[in-house]
XYZ file of C-alpha atoms in Angstrom:
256
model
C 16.102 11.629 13.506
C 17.941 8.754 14.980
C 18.820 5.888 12.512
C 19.880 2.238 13.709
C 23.454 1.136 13.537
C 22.878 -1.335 11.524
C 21.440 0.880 8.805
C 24.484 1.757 6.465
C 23.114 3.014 3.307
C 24.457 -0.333 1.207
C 20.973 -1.983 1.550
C 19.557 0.734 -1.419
C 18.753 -0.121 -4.968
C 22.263 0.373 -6.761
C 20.622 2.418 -9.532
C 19.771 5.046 -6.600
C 23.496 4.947 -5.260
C 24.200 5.433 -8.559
C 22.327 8.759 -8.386
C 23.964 9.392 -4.906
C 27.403 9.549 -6.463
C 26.685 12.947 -7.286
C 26.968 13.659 -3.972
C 29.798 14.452 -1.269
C 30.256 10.817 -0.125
C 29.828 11.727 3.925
C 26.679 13.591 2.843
C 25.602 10.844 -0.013
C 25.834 8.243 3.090
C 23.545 10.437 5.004
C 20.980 10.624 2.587
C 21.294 6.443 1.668
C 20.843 5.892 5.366
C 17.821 7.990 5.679
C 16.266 6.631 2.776
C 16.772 3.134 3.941
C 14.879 4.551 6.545
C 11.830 5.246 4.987
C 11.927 2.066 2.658
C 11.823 -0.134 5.611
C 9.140 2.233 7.805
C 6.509 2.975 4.898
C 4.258 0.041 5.758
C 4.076 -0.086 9.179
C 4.912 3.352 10.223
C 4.398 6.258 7.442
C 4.591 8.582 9.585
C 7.930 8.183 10.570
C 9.044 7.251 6.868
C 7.704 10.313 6.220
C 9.875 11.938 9.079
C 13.348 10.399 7.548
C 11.809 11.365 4.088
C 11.793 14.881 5.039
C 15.730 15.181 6.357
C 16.939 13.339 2.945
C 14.645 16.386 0.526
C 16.306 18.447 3.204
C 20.213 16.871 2.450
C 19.832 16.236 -1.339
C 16.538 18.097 -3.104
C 18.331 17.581 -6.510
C 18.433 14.294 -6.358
C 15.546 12.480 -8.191
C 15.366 9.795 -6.136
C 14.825 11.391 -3.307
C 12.165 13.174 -4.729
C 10.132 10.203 -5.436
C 10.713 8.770 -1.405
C 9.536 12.094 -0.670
C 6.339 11.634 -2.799
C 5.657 8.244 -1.896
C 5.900 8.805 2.404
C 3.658 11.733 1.581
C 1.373 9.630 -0.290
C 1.592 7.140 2.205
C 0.514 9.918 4.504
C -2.489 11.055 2.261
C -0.791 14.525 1.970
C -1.585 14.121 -2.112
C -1.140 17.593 -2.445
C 2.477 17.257 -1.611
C 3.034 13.909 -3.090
C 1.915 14.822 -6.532
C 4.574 17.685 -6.131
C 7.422 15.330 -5.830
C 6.330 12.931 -8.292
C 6.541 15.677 -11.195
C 9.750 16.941 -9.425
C 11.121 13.475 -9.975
C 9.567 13.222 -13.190
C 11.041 15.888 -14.803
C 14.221 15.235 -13.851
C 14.196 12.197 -14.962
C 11.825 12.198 -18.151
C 10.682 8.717 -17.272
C 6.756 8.289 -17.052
C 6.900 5.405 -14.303
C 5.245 7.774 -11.759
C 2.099 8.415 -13.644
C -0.818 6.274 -12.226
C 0.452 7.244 -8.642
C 0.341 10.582 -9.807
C -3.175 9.895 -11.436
C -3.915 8.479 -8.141
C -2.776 11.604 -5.945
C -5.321 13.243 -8.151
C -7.679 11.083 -7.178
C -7.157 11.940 -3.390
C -7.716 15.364 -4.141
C -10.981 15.084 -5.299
C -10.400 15.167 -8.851
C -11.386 11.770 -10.281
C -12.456 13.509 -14.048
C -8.039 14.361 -13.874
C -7.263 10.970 -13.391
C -8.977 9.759 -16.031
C -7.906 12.323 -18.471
C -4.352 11.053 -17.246
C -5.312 7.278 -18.056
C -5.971 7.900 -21.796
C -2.887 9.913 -22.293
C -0.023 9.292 -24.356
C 2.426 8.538 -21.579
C 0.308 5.824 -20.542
C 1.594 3.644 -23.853
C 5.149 3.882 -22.623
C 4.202 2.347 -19.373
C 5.254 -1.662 -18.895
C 2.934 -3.987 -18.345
C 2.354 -3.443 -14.650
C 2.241 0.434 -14.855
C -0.525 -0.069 -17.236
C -2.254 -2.427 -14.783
C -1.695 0.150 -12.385
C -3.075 2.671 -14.246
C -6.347 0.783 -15.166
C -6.726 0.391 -11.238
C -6.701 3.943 -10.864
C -9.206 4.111 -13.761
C -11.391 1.853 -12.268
C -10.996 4.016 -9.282
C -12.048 7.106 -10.437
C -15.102 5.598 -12.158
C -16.147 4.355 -8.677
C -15.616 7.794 -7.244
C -17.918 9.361 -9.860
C -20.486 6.849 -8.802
C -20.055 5.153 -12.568
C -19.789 0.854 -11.361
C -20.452 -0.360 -14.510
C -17.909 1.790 -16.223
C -15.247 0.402 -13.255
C -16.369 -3.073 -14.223
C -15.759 -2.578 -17.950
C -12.424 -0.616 -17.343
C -11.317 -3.875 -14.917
C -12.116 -6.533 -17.966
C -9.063 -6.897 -19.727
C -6.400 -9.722 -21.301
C -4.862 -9.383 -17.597
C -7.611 -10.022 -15.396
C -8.925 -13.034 -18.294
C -5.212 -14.747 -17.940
C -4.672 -17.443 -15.637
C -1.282 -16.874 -15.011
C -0.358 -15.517 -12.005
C 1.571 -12.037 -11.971
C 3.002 -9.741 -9.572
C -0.344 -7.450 -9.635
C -3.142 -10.185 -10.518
C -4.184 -10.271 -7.284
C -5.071 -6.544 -6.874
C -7.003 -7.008 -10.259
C -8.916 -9.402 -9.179
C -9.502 -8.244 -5.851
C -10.627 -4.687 -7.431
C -12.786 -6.485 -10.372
C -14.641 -8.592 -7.054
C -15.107 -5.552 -5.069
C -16.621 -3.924 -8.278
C -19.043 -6.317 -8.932
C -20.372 -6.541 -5.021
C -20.675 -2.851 -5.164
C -22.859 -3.600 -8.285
C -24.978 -5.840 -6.375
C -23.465 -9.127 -8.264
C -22.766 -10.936 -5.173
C -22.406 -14.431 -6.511
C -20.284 -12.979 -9.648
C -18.073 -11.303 -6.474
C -17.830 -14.474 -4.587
C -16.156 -16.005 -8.084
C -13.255 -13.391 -8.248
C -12.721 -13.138 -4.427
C -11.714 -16.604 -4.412
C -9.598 -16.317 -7.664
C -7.867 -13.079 -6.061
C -6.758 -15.529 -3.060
C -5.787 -17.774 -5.192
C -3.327 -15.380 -6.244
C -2.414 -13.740 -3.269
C 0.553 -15.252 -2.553
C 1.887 -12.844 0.236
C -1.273 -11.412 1.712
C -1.555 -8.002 0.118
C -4.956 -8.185 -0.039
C -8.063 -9.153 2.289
C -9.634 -11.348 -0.475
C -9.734 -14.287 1.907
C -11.801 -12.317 4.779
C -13.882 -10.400 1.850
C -14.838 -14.169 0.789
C -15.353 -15.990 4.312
C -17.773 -13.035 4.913
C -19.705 -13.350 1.802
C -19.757 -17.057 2.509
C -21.345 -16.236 6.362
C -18.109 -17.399 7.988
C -17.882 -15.617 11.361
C -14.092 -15.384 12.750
C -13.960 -16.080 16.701
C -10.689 -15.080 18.337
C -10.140 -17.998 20.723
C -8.206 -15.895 23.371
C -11.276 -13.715 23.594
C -13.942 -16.476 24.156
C -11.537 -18.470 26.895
C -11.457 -15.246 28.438
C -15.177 -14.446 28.012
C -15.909 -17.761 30.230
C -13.890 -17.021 32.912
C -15.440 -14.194 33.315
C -18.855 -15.417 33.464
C -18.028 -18.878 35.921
C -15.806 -16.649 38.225
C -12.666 -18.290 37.497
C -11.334 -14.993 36.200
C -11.701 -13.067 39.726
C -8.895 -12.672 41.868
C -9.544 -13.661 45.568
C -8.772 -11.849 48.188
C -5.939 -14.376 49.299
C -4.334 -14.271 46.066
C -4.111 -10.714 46.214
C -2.333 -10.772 49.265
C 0.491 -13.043 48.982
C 1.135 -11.713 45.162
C -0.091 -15.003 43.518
C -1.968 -14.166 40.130
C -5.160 -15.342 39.321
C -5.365 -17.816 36.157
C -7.170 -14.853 34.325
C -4.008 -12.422 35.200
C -2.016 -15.451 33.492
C -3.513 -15.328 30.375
C-alpha cells in the first residue's frame, strides 16, 4: 500500500522503535512507516488502517507491537474475533495486562457479555492503572446493559471516579456512560444532570454529550445552508432560466 513521503517512521512512540531494533533496519523502517500509517488512519479511515496494519503483521509478526496495531485496526473494524487474537498475541509476549478491558470488550462484540464480566473481576484487573480500571468498569457497565441488567450498569458506573470533580483524561466517557445509563433507566432528569457534567468535561469532543443534552432539553439543530437553500427553492430564486443556461452564467442557487 502506498505510504506518503512525508511518513518516515520517526513519528512512533520510542518505546515501539525500541522494539523495532530487533529488526533489519531497512525492514524495521518498513514496518515504523506502516504503522504510522495506521496510527494516523484509525479514526477516520479503519479500513485502510486496517489495510497498512495487515502488511506490518505481514513484515514483523514477532514483534509485539505490531500485534497490538493489528488488534486495535481489527477492532476498529469490528472483526473482534481477530482482534482478541492479537491482543493475547501481544499479551503474551509481553506479560503486561494493559490490553485487558479491550480484550473484555472484543468479548463483548462477540456476543459474550457473561466473559467480559468474568474478565472484570479477575486478578489482572488489580494491576491495571487508574484508567485501565476505568476502562474496565466501562466495559462492565457494558456488558450489564447487554444482558438487559440497567440497574446493575448504574451501580457498576458509581464509583470515587465518576463522584470526583476533577477532571481526567477518561471522566468524560464516565460520565457520558453513567447519563446514558440512567436515560435508558427512564431517569431523564437524573440524565440531563450528568450529560451536562460529561460536557463539562469534554474538552476535545470525544463524546456527543452536548447533542445528547440539547435534545433532552428540546433544542432542535437547523443547518442554515439547508434552510437558505430550502427558500430558494420555494420563491423560484433557485431555478436556472433559460438565458442563464445559455450564455454559461450560474444561477445564485448553483453558487451556493
Amino acid at each position: 500500500m502506498p505510504i506518503p513521503e512525508d511518513v518516515t517512521g520517526e513519528e512512533i512512540d520510542k518505546d515501539v522503535r525500541q522494539e523495532l531494533q530487533s529488526l533489519p533496519k531497512t525492514l524495521a523502517d518498513d514496518v515504523a512507516r506502516n504503522l504510522v500509517m495506521v496510527a494516523r488512519l484509525i479514526d477516520d479511515d479503519p479500513e485502510g488502517a486496517y489495510g497498512y496494519s495487515k502488511v506490518a503483521l505481514r513484515l514483523a509478526s514477532r514483534v509485539a507491537a505490531v500485534r497490538e496495531a493489528a488488534g486495535f485496526a481489527a477492532y476498529a473494524n469490528q472483526k473482534y474475533s481477530e482482534a482478541l487474537a492479537e491482543f493475547r498475541a501481544a499479551r503474551r509476549m509481553t506479560g503486561s495486562v494493559d490490553l485487558w478491558p479491550v480484550m473484555a470488550d472484543c468479548e463483548r462484540g462477540l456476543g459474550r457479555p457473561e466473559k467480559a464480566l468474568d474478565m472484570a473481576g479477575a486478578p489482572e484487573v488489580h494491576k491495571l492503572d487508574k484508567a485501565g480500571q476505568v476502562e474496565m468498569r466501562l466495559v462492565a457497565a457494558g456488558a450489564r446493559r447487554d444482558m438487559g441488567q440497567l440497574d446493575a450498569a448504574i451501580v457498576t458506573l458509581q464509583s470515587p471516579e465518576l463522584a470526583s470533580n476533577s477532571v481526567q483524561p477518561w471522566t468524560a466517557r464516565l460520565r457520558y456512560a453513567y447519563a446514558d445509563a440512567l436515560l435508558a433507566a427512564g431517569r431523564a432528569d437524573e440524565a440531563r444532570e450528568w450529560f451536562a457534567k460529561a460536557v463539562e468535561a469534554d474538552r476535545d469532543g470525544s463524546t456527543d454529550a452536548s447533542d445528547r443534552l440539547a435534545e433532552l432539553d428540546g433544542v432542535e439543530f437547523v443547518d442554515a445552508l439547508d434552510e437558505e437553500e430550502s427558500e430558494e427553492a420555494s420563491d423560484g430564486t433557485g431555478t436556472e432560466t433559460q438565458t442563464e443556461t445559455e450564455t454559461g452564467v450560474e444561477s445564485e442557487g448553483e453558487k451556493d
